Amino acid sequence: MTYQLHVGPCEVVLKSVPDNSVDAIVTDPPYGISFMGHKWDYQVPTVEQWAECLRVLKPGGHLLAFGGSRTYHRLVVNVEDAGFEIRDMIEWLYGTGFPKSHNLEGEFNGWGTGLKPAHEPIVMARKPFKTTVANNMAQYRTGALNITACRIFTTEELSSGRGALLSHQRDGNEPTSNYHQAPEGRWPANLIHDGSDEAIAIFPANAGAASPVRGTEPSAAGTGNILGMRKRVATHHHGDSGSAARFFYCAKVTPAERDEGMERFISFSASEMTGGRKEGSAGLNDPRAGAGRSSGAKNPHPTVKPIALMKYLCRLITSPGGTVLDPFTGSGSTGRAAIEEGFSFIGIDLDPDNIVTASARIGYSYKQMSAPAAPTCQNSVPPAISRSLNPI
Ligand SMILES: C[S@@+](CC[C@H](N)C(=O)[O-])C[C@H]1O[C@@H](n2cnc3c(N)ncnc32)[C@H](O)[C@@H]1O
């Protein structure tokens, strides 16, 4: 497990990275919305930048890139025009956004110009390859998703149907073998939420399956070993409880997590961090900036992503021991995530100050990961000594 950090435009830095050498790209690039007046956010990444990413990625390697809801289409078109195959879109839902709206008064009181932001789309794309997925995995360890490592744990007993727990291959054919309950949990979905009350309210219990059980479905006897037929009670719902627990969830980054590893740095005020906005102004609470806008922080980057989310995304598309690239590293959240998952990491950012921040944060994770495991008292420390070490 190693990491490298580079300062400079990614399209230039990537020229020194060999062809087909990176396993996965997980990145949060500029959204092209001039976020808080930052010049680096004026444009979504260009076709040329994605073409360099494609070149360094191994055949079958996946790209996961966040986009803004207003500019996502431009992001995806450029990724596709660079030669990637678009595979899916993951949605990260959250309840903490603030509407950015020009509200009218007088006769038009109650009219405004913007909705409350409540999601960030993530494009999932893949570098084309010539052979089968199985052969490509054998040659490069890329091309497939690590479903098992990303299953959503549940203690619920689930049956067949839309419960999303089942693990047959969705290749356009009906499953030929019996359903099996996967003990590791539910199949990961292309939806993630932040666990907030608002997000959870979208998934009222028992409303998750597409249609209620009619009670007239075929009996279990005629359908072999398919599990759960006995539970077909009219008015209940197919598959599972339909709660938000079906999906991976991760809240927006906390102030403590933003600054972890930066204890030796000085704090920036909230106003400095948001490009001179007044204390108490709406911009300090901008949704993309995450938590912490109303107070200062040691990590001044305005768009820090949560580590748990980035870990999940790295794990989904990277084989054990692989290398993750983030060409738009910012304060290094992908790097922290990659290292904490045991992957190697290559990070690039235009701004040297961001690389200093990223270096402190990723170094923190690296030290945590390479620290020898704390000795346990069991077997090695006699009870009398362990009591004196732990007086409580
Ligand atoms: C949205 S931020 C990434 C924030 C990151 N996810 C974090 O948690 O800190 C995007 C970053 O891309 C960088 N950037 C913009 N254009 C770039 C380019 N051509 N090459 C490298 N970095 C670039 C910006 O400096 C900015 O820090």
Tab-separated table of C-alpha atoms and ligand atoms in Angstrom:
chain	number	residue	atom	x	y	z
A	1	MET	CA	0.000	0.000	0.000
A	2	THR	CA	1.592	3.287	-1.139
A	3	TYR	CA	0.397	6.766	-2.072
A	4	GLN	CA	1.663	9.553	-4.305
A	5	LEU	CA	0.407	13.147	-4.452
A	6	HIS	CA	1.095	15.447	-7.408
A	7	VAL	CA	0.575	19.178	-7.897
A	8	GLY	CA	-0.529	20.356	-11.333
A	9	PRO	CA	-3.291	20.022	-13.919
A	10	CYS	CA	-4.262	16.359	-14.066
A	11	GLU	CA	-4.135	16.368	-17.874
A	12	VAL	CA	-0.412	17.222	-17.607
A	13	VAL	CA	0.501	15.119	-14.558
A	14	LEU	CA	-1.210	12.032	-15.997
A	15	LYS	CA	1.206	12.078	-18.978
A	16	SER	CA	3.796	10.576	-16.620
A	17	VAL	CA	1.494	7.723	-15.558
A	18	PRO	CA	1.859	4.561	-17.714
A	19	ASP	CA	-0.956	3.163	-19.889
A	20	ASN	CA	-3.254	0.561	-18.271
A	21	SER	CA	-1.687	0.963	-14.826
A	22	VAL	CA	-4.542	2.116	-12.564
A	23	ASP	CA	-7.340	-0.170	-11.292
A	24	ALA	CA	-10.040	2.392	-10.497
A	25	ILE	CA	-10.834	6.111	-10.607
A	26	VAL	CA	-12.977	7.612	-7.839
A	27	THR	CA	-13.295	11.370	-8.055
A	28	ASP	CA	-15.303	14.473	-7.181
A	29	PRO	CA	-14.375	16.806	-10.045
A	30	PRO	CA	-15.426	20.415	-10.644
A	31	TYR	CA	-19.192	20.632	-11.246
A	32	GLY	CA	-18.920	23.637	-13.575
A	33	ILE	CA	-21.130	25.885	-11.449
A	34	SER	CA	-18.463	28.415	-10.321
A	35	PHE	CA	-18.980	27.113	-6.814
A	36	MET	CA	-18.531	29.959	-4.320
A	37	GLY	CA	-16.703	31.858	-7.059
A	38	HIS	CA	-13.868	29.311	-7.236
A	39	LYS	CA	-12.092	29.420	-10.612
A	40	TRP	CA	-11.373	25.691	-10.473
A	41	ASP	CA	-15.101	25.025	-10.631
A	42	TYR	CA	-15.804	27.021	-13.819
A	43	GLN	CA	-15.926	23.962	-16.101
A	44	VAL	CA	-16.754	20.289	-15.894
A	45	PRO	CA	-13.710	18.138	-16.840
A	46	THR	CA	-12.996	18.124	-20.566
A	47	VAL	CA	-12.949	15.200	-22.986
A	48	GLU	CA	-9.146	15.515	-23.082
A	49	GLN	CA	-8.885	15.134	-19.302
A	50	TRP	CA	-11.125	12.058	-19.308
A	51	ALA	CA	-9.186	10.643	-22.272
A	52	GLU	CA	-5.992	10.737	-20.171
A	53	CYS	CA	-7.885	9.017	-17.338
A	54	LEU	CA	-9.056	6.354	-19.802
A	55	ARG	CA	-5.527	5.754	-21.047
A	56	VAL	CA	-4.058	5.104	-17.584
A	57	LEU	CA	-6.987	2.910	-16.476
A	58	LYS	CA	-6.668	-0.849	-16.983
A	59	PRO	CA	-9.109	-2.356	-19.520
A	60	GLY	CA	-12.382	-2.966	-17.653
A	61	GLY	CA	-11.434	-0.458	-14.957
A	62	HIS	CA	-14.319	1.575	-13.529
A	63	LEU	CA	-14.696	5.312	-13.061
A	64	LEU	CA	-17.005	6.819	-10.412
A	65	ALA	CA	-17.338	10.605	-10.690
A	66	PHE	CA	-19.688	12.918	-8.765
A	67	GLY	CA	-21.624	15.552	-10.679
A	68	GLY	CA	-23.855	18.529	-9.967
A	69	SER	CA	-27.579	18.136	-10.654
A	70	ARG	CA	-27.482	21.076	-13.115
A	71	THR	CA	-24.373	20.017	-15.039
A	72	TYR	CA	-24.408	16.216	-14.749
A	73	HIS	CA	-25.356	15.835	-18.428
A	74	ARG	CA	-22.191	17.650	-19.514
A	75	LEU	CA	-20.070	15.508	-17.225
A	76	VAL	CA	-21.507	12.299	-18.656
A	77	VAL	CA	-21.285	13.365	-22.303
A	78	ASN	CA	-17.605	14.231	-21.870
A	79	VAL	CA	-16.881	10.929	-20.102
A	80	GLU	CA	-18.621	9.070	-22.926
A	81	ASP	CA	-16.960	11.098	-25.691
A	82	ALA	CA	-13.581	10.227	-24.182
A	83	GLY	CA	-14.318	6.541	-24.863
A	84	PHE	CA	-15.799	5.265	-21.604
A	85	GLU	CA	-18.868	3.018	-21.563
A	86	ILE	CA	-21.542	4.536	-19.288
A	87	ARG	CA	-22.728	1.767	-16.945
A	88	ASP	CA	-24.997	3.376	-14.375
A	89	MET	CA	-25.797	6.381	-12.221
A	90	ILE	CA	-25.654	6.219	-8.432
A	91	GLU	CA	-27.713	8.794	-6.527
A	92	TRP	CA	-26.628	10.072	-3.124
A	93	LEU	CA	-29.730	11.510	-1.412
A	94	TYR	CA	-29.436	13.908	1.496
A	95	GLY	CA	-31.706	16.019	3.629
A	96	THR	CA	-29.347	18.799	4.635
A	97	GLY	CA	-29.388	21.014	1.534
A	98	PHE	CA	-30.355	24.694	1.557
A	99	PRO	CA	-32.431	26.089	-1.317
A	100	LYS	CA	-30.654	28.728	-3.374
A	101	SER	CA	-33.615	30.707	-4.610
A	102	HIS	CA	-34.485	34.261	-5.564
A	103	ASN	CA	-37.771	34.721	-3.746
A	104	LEU	CA	-40.242	37.233	-5.114
A	105	GLU	CA	-42.364	39.646	-3.123
A	106	GLY	CA	-45.564	41.596	-3.533
A	107	GLU	CA	-48.007	40.090	-6.023
A	108	PHE	CA	-45.681	37.112	-6.516
A	109	ASN	CA	-44.968	36.409	-2.892
A	110	GLY	CA	-44.460	32.642	-2.547
A	111	TRP	CA	-42.735	32.275	-5.923
A	112	GLY	CA	-39.003	31.491	-6.119
A	113	THR	CA	-36.386	30.360	-8.615
A	114	GLY	CA	-34.786	27.251	-7.115
A	115	LEU	CA	-35.510	23.914	-5.453
A	116	LYS	CA	-33.856	22.569	-2.326
A	117	PRO	CA	-30.878	20.421	-3.375
A	118	ALA	CA	-31.346	16.869	-2.101
A	119	HIS	CA	-29.166	14.645	-4.265
A	120	GLU	CA	-25.811	14.292	-5.981
A	121	PRO	CA	-25.542	11.987	-8.992
A	122	ILE	CA	-22.446	9.844	-9.505
A	123	VAL	CA	-21.671	8.499	-12.983
A	124	MET	CA	-20.418	4.928	-13.171
A	125	ALA	CA	-18.426	4.252	-16.337
A	126	ARG	CA	-16.022	1.541	-17.489
A	127	LYS	CA	-13.070	1.328	-19.869
A	128	PRO	CA	-14.044	-1.000	-22.731
A	129	PHE	CA	-12.273	-4.353	-22.991
A	130	LYS	CA	-12.097	-7.029	-25.668
A	131	THR	CA	-12.732	-10.304	-23.911
A	132	THR	CA	-15.306	-11.635	-21.414
A	133	VAL	CA	-15.672	-10.141	-17.934
A	134	ALA	CA	-14.331	-13.369	-16.413
A	135	ASN	CA	-11.251	-13.373	-18.664
A	136	ASN	CA	-10.655	-9.679	-18.075
A	137	MET	CA	-10.912	-10.178	-14.308
A	138	ALA	CA	-8.398	-13.040	-14.566
A	139	GLN	CA	-5.973	-10.873	-16.572
A	140	TYR	CA	-6.372	-7.417	-14.956
A	141	ARG	CA	-8.644	-7.906	-11.896
A	142	THR	CA	-10.972	-5.259	-13.362
A	143	GLY	CA	-14.320	-5.315	-15.181
A	144	ALA	CA	-16.650	-6.501	-12.391
A	145	LEU	CA	-18.007	-4.954	-9.193
A	146	ASN	CA	-17.174	-6.245	-5.728
A	147	ILE	CA	-20.786	-6.974	-4.747
A	148	THR	CA	-19.979	-9.071	-1.693
A	149	ALA	CA	-17.781	-6.379	-0.150
A	150	CYS	CA	-20.609	-3.829	-0.502
A	151	ARG	CA	-23.665	-5.824	0.560
A	152	ILE	CA	-25.958	-4.105	3.031
A	153	PHE	CA	-26.108	-6.070	6.234
A	154	THR	CA	-29.526	-7.163	7.414
A	155	THR	CA	-30.909	-9.520	10.009
A	156	GLU	CA	-34.240	-9.598	8.214
A	157	GLU	CA	-35.313	-12.890	6.710
A	158	LEU	CA	-35.910	-12.095	3.067
A	159	SER	CA	-37.671	-13.929	0.323
A	160	SER	CA	-37.570	-13.921	-3.443
A	161	GLY	CA	-38.736	-11.064	-5.653
A	162	ARG	CA	-37.842	-7.429	-5.388
A	163	GLY	CA	-36.269	-7.671	-1.965
A	164	ALA	CA	-32.875	-7.012	-3.485
A	165	LEU	CA	-31.203	-9.623	-1.334
A	166	LEU	CA	-31.028	-12.273	-3.990
A	167	SER	CA	-27.894	-13.017	-5.872
A	168	HIS	CA	-28.764	-14.502	-9.221
A	169	GLN	CA	-27.079	-13.076	-12.286
A	170	ARG	CA	-29.057	-10.309	-14.013
A	171	ASP	CA	-27.900	-10.979	-17.542
A	172	GLY	CA	-31.200	-10.516	-19.309
A	173	ASN	CA	-32.210	-14.143	-18.726
A	174	GLU	CA	-34.514	-15.464	-16.077
A	175	PRO	CA	-32.564	-17.106	-13.259
A	176	THR	CA	-32.150	-20.805	-13.951
A	177	SER	CA	-31.292	-21.999	-10.460
A	178	ASN	CA	-33.057	-21.609	-7.148
A	179	TYR	CA	-32.852	-18.399	-5.167
A	180	HIS	CA	-30.460	-18.338	-2.257
A	181	GLN	CA	-30.463	-15.939	0.623
A	182	ALA	CA	-27.046	-14.312	0.839
A	183	PRO	CA	-25.911	-14.263	4.466
A	184	GLU	CA	-23.730	-11.210	3.802
A	185	GLY	CA	-26.780	-8.989	3.206
A	186	ARG	CA	-28.668	-7.201	0.460
A	187	TRP	CA	-27.373	-6.549	-3.027
A	188	PRO	CA	-25.964	-2.983	-3.206
A	189	ALA	CA	-28.274	-0.565	-5.036
A	190	ASN	CA	-27.619	2.442	-7.249
A	191	LEU	CA	-28.986	4.628	-4.466
A	192	ILE	CA	-27.270	5.832	-1.309
A	193	HIS	CA	-28.762	8.152	1.302
A	194	ASP	CA	-27.511	10.158	4.234
A	195	GLY	CA	-29.623	8.603	6.971
A	196	SER	CA	-31.333	11.947	7.692
A	197	ASP	CA	-34.977	12.062	8.788
A	198	GLU	CA	-35.916	13.579	5.439
A	199	ALA	CA	-34.225	10.842	3.421
A	200	ILE	CA	-35.642	8.082	5.609
A	201	ALA	CA	-39.138	9.555	5.299
A	202	ILE	CA	-38.989	8.841	1.562
A	203	PHE	CA	-38.981	5.125	2.384
A	204	PRO	CA	-41.875	4.471	4.769
A	205	ALA	CA	-41.755	0.933	6.101
A	206	ASN	CA	-43.663	-1.540	3.934
A	207	ALA	CA	-43.868	0.807	0.990
A	208	GLY	CA	-40.616	-0.164	-0.657
A	209	ALA	CA	-41.748	-2.982	-2.890
A	210	ALA	CA	-43.362	-2.003	-6.136
A	211	SER	CA	-46.735	-3.594	-5.469
A	212	PRO	CA	-48.640	-5.065	-2.539
A	213	VAL	CA	-49.103	-8.811	-2.228
A	214	ARG	CA	-52.499	-9.800	-3.656
A	215	GLY	CA	-52.731	-13.075	-1.758
A	216	THR	CA	-53.613	-14.937	-4.966
A	217	GLU	CA	-50.057	-15.651	-6.108
A	218	PRO	CA	-49.085	-19.265	-6.979
A	219	SER	CA	-48.574	-21.502	-4.018
A	220	ALA	CA	-45.178	-22.598	-2.826
A	221	ALA	CA	-45.773	-26.214	-3.809
A	222	GLY	CA	-45.568	-25.575	-7.549
A	223	THR	CA	-42.429	-23.473	-7.477
A	224	GLY	CA	-39.747	-25.649	-5.928
A	225	ASN	CA	-37.471	-24.099	-3.375
A	226	ILE	CA	-38.263	-20.428	-3.784
A	227	LEU	CA	-38.218	-19.052	-0.284
A	228	GLY	CA	-40.892	-17.019	1.373
A	229	MET	CA	-44.029	-18.124	-0.512
A	230	ARG	CA	-45.697	-19.113	2.727
A	231	LYS	CA	-45.600	-15.491	3.824
A	232	ARG	CA	-47.785	-14.186	1.019
A	233	VAL	CA	-50.348	-12.422	3.097
A	234	ALA	CA	-52.624	-9.999	1.256
A	235	THR	CA	-51.972	-6.300	2.078
A	236	HIS	CA	-48.346	-7.023	2.957
A	237	HIS	CA	-45.589	-6.108	0.492
A	238	HIS	CA	-43.265	-8.165	-1.646
A	239	GLY	CA	-39.741	-8.990	-0.644
A	240	ASP	CA	-38.862	-6.813	2.283
A	241	SER	CA	-40.014	-4.135	4.647
A	242	GLY	CA	-39.233	-1.387	2.149
A	243	SER	CA	-37.391	0.665	4.712
A	244	ALA	CA	-34.430	2.916	4.032
A	245	ALA	CA	-32.279	0.190	5.590
A	246	ARG	CA	-32.184	-1.481	2.171
A	247	PHE	CA	-29.579	1.026	1.036
A	248	PHE	CA	-26.080	1.978	2.050
A	249	TYR	CA	-26.179	5.267	3.896
A	250	CYS	CA	-23.610	7.870	4.767
A	251	ALA	CA	-24.157	11.330	6.246
A	252	LYS	CA	-22.417	14.486	5.047
A	253	VAL	CA	-18.938	15.025	6.445
A	254	THR	CA	-18.698	16.250	10.046
A	255	PRO	CA	-16.411	19.104	11.160
A	256	ALA	CA	-14.351	16.610	13.209
A	257	GLU	CA	-13.765	14.362	10.214
A	258	ARG	CA	-12.802	17.262	7.928
A	259	ASP	CA	-9.966	18.174	10.295
A	260	GLU	CA	-8.809	14.709	11.339
A	261	GLY	CA	-5.036	14.489	10.862
A	262	MET	CA	-4.630	18.301	10.772
A	263	GLU	CA	-4.137	18.927	14.494
A	264	ARG	CA	-0.882	20.844	13.896
A	265	PHE	CA	-2.473	23.298	11.423
A	266	ILE	CA	-4.015	26.703	12.169
A	267	SER	CA	-7.751	27.221	11.742
A	268	PHE	CA	-9.350	29.296	8.986
A	269	SER	CA	-12.418	31.335	9.914
A	270	ALA	CA	-15.750	30.407	8.325
A	271	SER	CA	-15.656	33.635	6.321
A	272	GLU	CA	-12.135	32.901	4.974
A	273	MET	CA	-13.184	29.404	3.996
A	274	THR	CA	-16.109	30.610	1.949
A	275	GLY	CA	-14.248	33.247	0.004
A	276	GLY	CA	-15.124	36.220	2.169
A	277	ARG	CA	-18.829	35.598	2.770
A	278	LYS	CA	-20.285	37.324	5.794
A	279	GLU	CA	-20.686	35.343	9.005
A	280	GLY	CA	-24.281	34.095	9.191
A	281	SER	CA	-24.905	34.376	5.425
A	282	ALA	CA	-26.600	31.579	3.507
A	283	GLY	CA	-23.414	30.731	1.610
A	284	LEU	CA	-21.767	29.594	4.809
A	285	ASN	CA	-24.317	26.824	4.937
A	286	ASP	CA	-24.013	25.858	1.305
A	287	PRO	CA	-25.082	22.240	0.831
A	288	ARG	CA	-22.144	21.227	-1.311
A	289	ALA	CA	-19.767	22.506	1.344
A	290	GLY	CA	-21.199	20.105	3.915
A	291	ALA	CA	-21.197	20.625	7.629
A	292	GLY	CA	-19.021	23.103	9.406
A	293	ARG	CA	-19.777	26.293	7.449
A	294	SER	CA	-20.818	28.289	10.478
A	295	SER	CA	-17.526	27.769	12.268
A	296	GLY	CA	-13.908	27.731	11.131
A	297	ALA	CA	-11.857	24.656	10.308
A	298	LYS	CA	-8.285	23.533	9.727
A	299	ASN	CA	-9.185	21.900	6.433
A	300	PRO	CA	-10.358	24.904	4.389
A	301	HIS	CA	-11.508	22.937	1.329
A	302	PRO	CA	-15.128	23.869	0.556
A	303	THR	CA	-16.327	20.530	-0.864
A	304	VAL	CA	-15.049	17.760	1.417
A	305	LYS	CA	-16.633	14.336	0.909
A	306	PRO	CA	-17.255	11.851	3.773
A	307	ILE	CA	-14.677	9.088	4.138
A	308	ALA	CA	-17.241	6.303	4.656
A	309	LEU	CA	-18.920	7.124	1.345
A	310	MET	CA	-15.614	7.230	-0.526
A	311	LYS	CA	-14.523	3.946	1.106
A	312	TYR	CA	-17.714	2.254	-0.065
A	313	LEU	CA	-17.208	3.566	-3.615
A	314	CYS	CA	-13.524	2.524	-3.716
A	315	ARG	CA	-14.407	-0.933	-2.390
A	316	LEU	CA	-17.145	-1.394	-4.994
A	317	ILE	CA	-14.839	-1.001	-8.005
A	318	THR	CA	-11.322	-1.919	-6.836
A	319	SER	CA	-9.819	-5.381	-6.369
A	320	PRO	CA	-7.871	-6.007	-3.164
A	321	GLY	CA	-4.383	-4.500	-3.439
A	322	GLY	CA	-5.341	-2.336	-6.439
A	323	THR	CA	-4.518	1.321	-7.098
A	324	VAL	CA	-7.147	4.093	-6.970
A	325	LEU	CA	-6.603	7.369	-8.859
A	326	ASP	CA	-8.290	10.688	-7.991
A	327	PRO	CA	-7.299	13.291	-10.616
A	328	PHE	CA	-9.245	16.031	-8.732
A	329	THR	CA	-8.088	15.226	-5.214
A	330	GLY	CA	-8.951	18.422	-3.301
A	331	SER	CA	-8.305	17.801	0.396
A	332	GLY	CA	-7.761	14.083	-0.177
A	333	SER	CA	-10.941	12.344	0.996
A	334	THR	CA	-10.658	9.664	-1.719
A	335	GLY	CA	-7.028	9.132	-0.711
A	336	ARG	CA	-7.952	8.618	2.938
A	337	ALA	CA	-10.643	6.179	1.872
A	338	ALA	CA	-8.392	4.219	-0.504
A	339	ILE	CA	-5.617	3.840	2.086
A	340	GLU	CA	-8.077	2.812	4.815
A	341	GLU	CA	-9.369	0.118	2.447
A	342	GLY	CA	-5.805	-1.151	1.853
A	343	PHE	CA	-5.510	0.184	-1.732
A	344	SER	CA	-2.646	2.243	-3.160
A	345	PHE	CA	-3.491	5.789	-4.208
A	346	ILE	CA	-2.473	8.425	-6.743
A	347	GLY	CA	-3.849	11.926	-6.111
A	348	ILE	CA	-3.555	15.066	-8.259
A	349	ASP	CA	-4.703	18.646	-7.632
A	350	LEU	CA	-4.024	21.995	-9.266
A	351	ASP	CA	-3.585	23.793	-5.975
A	352	PRO	CA	-0.478	23.168	-3.833
A	353	ASP	CA	-2.386	24.185	-0.684
A	354	ASN	CA	-4.878	21.371	-1.310
A	355	ILE	CA	-2.029	18.908	-1.669
A	356	VAL	CA	-0.627	20.024	1.708
A	357	THR	CA	-4.052	19.401	3.273
A	358	ALA	CA	-4.447	16.086	1.449
A	359	SER	CA	-0.980	15.014	2.532
A	360	ALA	CA	-1.769	15.613	6.221
A	361	ARG	CA	-5.116	13.822	6.022
A	362	ILE	CA	-3.937	10.832	3.978
A	363	GLY	CA	-0.770	10.575	6.105
A	364	TYR	CA	-3.021	10.297	9.151
A	365	SER	CA	-4.884	7.337	7.602
A	366	TYR	CA	-1.637	5.737	6.443
A	367	LYS	CA	-0.191	5.899	9.971
A	368	GLN	CA	-3.387	4.451	11.422
A	369	MET	CA	-3.245	1.591	8.936
A	370	SER	CA	0.442	0.836	9.400
A	371	ALA	CA	0.467	1.167	13.219
A	372	PRO	CA	1.037	-2.174	14.905
A	373	ALA	CA	-2.139	-3.536	16.453
A	374	ALA	CA	-2.468	-2.579	20.141
A	375	PRO	CA	-1.504	-5.525	22.355
A	376	THR	CA	-4.400	-7.116	24.164
A	377	CYS	CA	-4.243	-7.971	27.861
A	378	GLN	CA	-5.456	-11.465	27.194
A	379	ASN	CA	-2.711	-14.101	27.579
A	380	SER	CA	0.128	-11.577	27.454
A	381	VAL	CA	-0.435	-9.290	30.465
A	382	PRO	CA	-1.114	-10.790	33.881
A	383	PRO	CA	-4.425	-9.615	35.395
A	384	ALA	CA	-2.752	-7.676	38.229
A	385	ILE	CA	-0.746	-5.529	35.797
A	386	SER	CA	-3.651	-4.952	33.459
A	387	ARG	CA	-5.670	-3.687	36.421
A	388	SER	CA	-2.984	-1.204	37.319
A	389	LEU	CA	-2.797	-0.011	33.670
A	390	ASN	CA	-6.559	0.383	33.558
A	391	PRO	CA	-7.559	1.556	37.047
A	392	ILE	CA	-11.198	1.969	36.046
B	1	LIG	C1	-14.703	19.215	-5.794
B	1	LIG	S1	-13.047	19.424	-5.422
B	1	LIG	C2	-12.588	17.868	-4.701
B	1	LIG	C3	-12.829	17.820	-3.224
B	1	LIG	C4	-12.532	16.486	-2.599
B	1	LIG	N1	-13.543	15.525	-2.930
B	1	LIG	C5	-12.393	16.573	-1.091
B	1	LIG	O1	-13.062	15.783	-0.380
B	1	LIG	O2	-11.636	17.404	-0.604
B	1	LIG	C6	-12.302	19.418	-6.985
B	1	LIG	C7	-10.828	19.742	-7.007
B	1	LIG	O3	-10.356	19.668	-8.344
B	1	LIG	C8	-9.234	20.520	-8.452
B	1	LIG	N2	-9.010	20.747	-9.892
B	1	LIG	C9	-9.747	21.498	-10.740
B	1	LIG	N3	-9.245	21.412	-11.998
B	1	LIG	C10	-8.177	20.569	-11.941
B	1	LIG	C11	-7.249	20.039	-12.895
B	1	LIG	N4	-7.293	20.395	-14.189
B	1	LIG	N5	-6.292	19.194	-12.457
B	1	LIG	C12	-6.215	18.845	-11.156
B	1	LIG	N6	-7.056	19.307	-10.203
B	1	LIG	C13	-8.029	20.152	-10.586
B	1	LIG	C14	-9.626	21.741	-7.640
B	1	LIG	O4	-8.485	22.426	-7.186
B	1	LIG	C15	-10.458	21.123	-6.505
B	1	LIG	O5	-9.704	20.991	-5.326
